[in-house]
């Protein structure tokens, strides 16, 4: 073989060694991933979620719905009271406008006389 042949043979050997190292590293990563997946306990995760859901449901069932009904009644009463107050303020506003008009009329009469 000539020098080119030896150089190509050395390059080929280096490429094969590099490919073997890459394959080995990839195999090790796959093994670690497989080991990690095997160690995951899906049943434990599902049980933990199930326990959390049961706890939340239990906490919700402990709340008294009559409190919500009382709040609804309070809102309805307050809404009615606000409407009544608005009517009262409208009547006061109307009376103030009437008083203002009367004062203007008195001022006009005093200017005329």
mmCIF file of C-alpha atoms in Angstrom:
data_model
loop_
_atom_site.group_PDB
_atom_site.id
_atom_site.type_symbol
_atom_site.label_atom_id
_atom_site.label_comp_id
_atom_site.label_asym_id
_atom_site.label_seq_id
_atom_site.Cartn_x
_atom_site.Cartn_y
_atom_site.Cartn_z
ATOM 1 C CA UNK A 1 0.000 0.000 0.000
ATOM 2 C CA UNK A 2 1.074 3.489 -0.629
ATOM 3 C CA UNK A 3 0.894 6.446 1.758
ATOM 4 C CA UNK A 4 -2.643 7.373 0.653
ATOM 5 C CA UNK A 5 -3.859 3.875 1.353
ATOM 6 C CA UNK A 6 -2.367 3.882 4.856
ATOM 7 C CA UNK A 7 -3.815 7.324 5.560
ATOM 8 C CA UNK A 8 -7.268 6.193 4.407
ATOM 9 C CA UNK A 9 -6.986 3.028 6.515
ATOM 10 C CA UNK A 10 -6.054 5.060 9.610
ATOM 11 C CA UNK A 11 -8.931 7.495 8.950
ATOM 12 C CA UNK A 12 -11.319 4.555 8.502
ATOM 13 C CA UNK A 13 -10.138 3.004 11.793
ATOM 14 C CA UNK A 14 -10.601 6.358 13.582
ATOM 15 C CA UNK A 15 -14.096 6.742 12.116
ATOM 16 C CA UNK A 16 -15.032 3.219 13.246
ATOM 17 C CA UNK A 17 -13.667 3.915 16.762
ATOM 18 C CA UNK A 18 -15.577 7.238 16.880
ATOM 19 C CA UNK A 19 -18.771 5.534 15.729
ATOM 20 C CA UNK A 20 -18.313 2.816 18.364
ATOM 21 C CA UNK A 21 -17.849 5.452 21.089
ATOM 22 C CA UNK A 22 -20.959 7.325 19.908
ATOM 23 C CA UNK A 23 -22.973 4.085 19.860
ATOM 24 C CA UNK A 24 -21.723 3.199 23.356
ATOM 25 C CA UNK A 25 -22.688 6.643 24.729
ATOM 26 C CA UNK A 26 -26.086 6.445 23.083
ATOM 27 C CA UNK A 27 -26.634 2.963 24.512
ATOM 28 C CA UNK A 28 -25.705 4.192 27.997
ATOM 29 C CA UNK A 29 -28.157 7.098 27.726
ATOM 30 C CA UNK A 30 -30.917 4.739 26.616
ATOM 31 C CA UNK A 31 -30.130 2.402 29.529
ATOM 32 C CA UNK A 32 -30.301 5.292 32.021
ATOM 33 C CA UNK A 33 -33.589 6.439 30.531
ATOM 34 C CA UNK A 34 -35.004 2.913 30.685
ATOM 35 C CA UNK A 35 -33.889 2.599 34.301
ATOM 36 C CA UNK A 36 -35.495 5.936 35.187
ATOM 37 C CA UNK A 37 -38.762 4.995 33.498
ATOM 38 C CA UNK A 38 -38.762 1.630 35.258
ATOM 39 C CA UNK A 39 -38.347 3.365 38.615
ATOM 40 C CA UNK A 40 -41.348 5.603 38.082
ATOM 41 C CA UNK A 41 -44.256 4.364 40.113
ATOM 42 C CA UNK A 42 -47.342 5.260 38.126
ATOM 43 C CA UNK A 43 -49.651 3.716 40.715
ATOM 44 C CA UNK A 44 -48.163 5.885 43.450
ATOM 45 C CA UNK A 45 -48.632 9.019 41.350
ATOM 46 C CA UNK A 46 -52.239 8.075 40.599
ATOM 47 C CA UNK A 47 -52.889 7.338 44.279
ATOM 48 C CA UNK A 48 -51.430 10.708 45.291
ATOM 49 C CA UNK A 49 -53.654 12.507 42.794
ATOM 50 C CA UNK A 50 -56.667 10.479 43.917
ATOM 51 C CA UNK A 51 -55.974 11.400 47.548
ATOM 52 C CA UNK A 52 -55.681 15.085 46.655
ATOM 53 C CA UNK A 53 -58.988 14.970 44.763
ATOM 54 C CA UNK A 54 -60.700 13.277 47.722
ATOM 55 C CA UNK A 55 -59.296 15.900 50.105
ATOM 56 C CA UNK A 56 -60.587 18.739 47.932
ATOM 57 C CA UNK A 57 -64.003 17.101 47.598
ATOM 58 C CA UNK A 58 -64.159 16.658 51.367
ATOM 59 C CA UNK A 59 -63.245 20.301 51.982
ATOM 60 C CA UNK A 60 -65.902 21.426 49.527
ATOM 61 C CA UNK A 61 -68.528 19.246 51.192
ATOM 62 C CA UNK A 62 -67.716 20.839 54.568
ATOM 63 C CA UNK A 63 -68.861 24.274 53.407
ATOM 64 C CA UNK A 64 -72.394 25.267 54.308
ATOM 65 C CA UNK A 65 -74.422 26.215 51.252
ATOM 66 C CA UNK A 66 -76.823 28.216 53.421
ATOM 67 C CA UNK A 67 -74.058 30.826 53.658
ATOM 68 C CA UNK A 68 -74.230 31.230 49.899
ATOM 69 C CA UNK A 69 -78.031 31.494 50.030
ATOM 70 C CA UNK A 70 -77.750 34.124 52.768
ATOM 71 C CA UNK A 71 -75.301 36.084 50.631
ATOM 72 C CA UNK A 72 -77.722 35.931 47.696
ATOM 73 C CA UNK A 73 -80.506 37.240 49.928
ATOM 74 C CA UNK A 74 -78.244 40.037 51.192
ATOM 75 C CA UNK A 75 -77.373 41.022 47.638
ATOM 76 C CA UNK A 76 -81.055 41.098 46.684
ATOM 77 C CA UNK A 77 -81.899 43.191 49.765
ATOM 78 C CA UNK A 78 -79.011 45.569 49.140
ATOM 79 C CA UNK A 79 -80.029 45.943 45.502
ATOM 80 C CA UNK A 80 -83.556 46.815 46.590
ATOM 81 C CA UNK A 81 -82.218 49.294 49.168
ATOM 82 C CA UNK A 82 -79.982 50.930 46.565
ATOM 83 C CA UNK A 83 -82.942 51.361 44.218
ATOM 84 C CA UNK A 84 -84.941 52.951 47.050
ATOM 85 C CA UNK A 85 -82.053 55.287 47.937
ATOM 86 C CA UNK A 86 -81.694 56.281 44.281
ATOM 87 C CA UNK A 87 -85.396 57.192 44.148
ATOM 88 C CA UNK A 88 -85.028 59.227 47.343
ATOM 89 C CA UNK A 89 -81.962 61.040 45.946
ATOM 90 C CA UNK A 90 -83.865 61.768 42.729
ATOM 91 C CA UNK A 91 -86.691 63.325 44.733
ATOM 92 C CA UNK A 92 -84.177 65.413 46.742
ATOM 93 C CA UNK A 93 -82.536 66.518 43.507
ATOM 94 C CA UNK A 94 -85.920 67.497 42.092
ATOM 95 C CA UNK A 95 -86.734 69.487 45.272
ATOM 96 C CA UNK A 96 -83.340 71.243 45.123
ATOM 97 C CA UNK A 97 -83.957 72.183 41.492
ATOM 98 C CA UNK A 98 -87.381 73.523 42.518
ATOM 99 C CA UNK A 99 -85.790 75.558 45.346
ATOM 100 C CA UNK A 100 -83.155 76.887 42.945
ATOM 101 C CA UNK A 101 -85.860 77.892 40.513
ATOM 102 C CA UNK A 102 -87.782 79.626 43.311
ATOM 103 C CA UNK A 103 -84.650 81.522 44.408
ATOM 104 C CA UNK A 104 -84.027 82.600 40.822
ATOM 105 C CA UNK A 105 -87.616 83.838 40.591
ATOM 106 C CA UNK A 106 -87.237 85.766 43.866
ATOM 107 C CA UNK A 107 -83.999 87.347 42.617
ATOM 108 C CA UNK A 108 -85.660 88.328 39.348
ATOM 109 C CA UNK A 109 -88.601 89.899 41.193
ATOM 110 C CA UNK A 110 -86.274 91.855 43.448
ATOM 111 C CA UNK A 111 -84.407 93.146 40.404
ATOM 112 C CA UNK A 112 -87.641 94.203 38.747
ATOM 113 C CA UNK A 113 -88.963 96.010 41.808
#
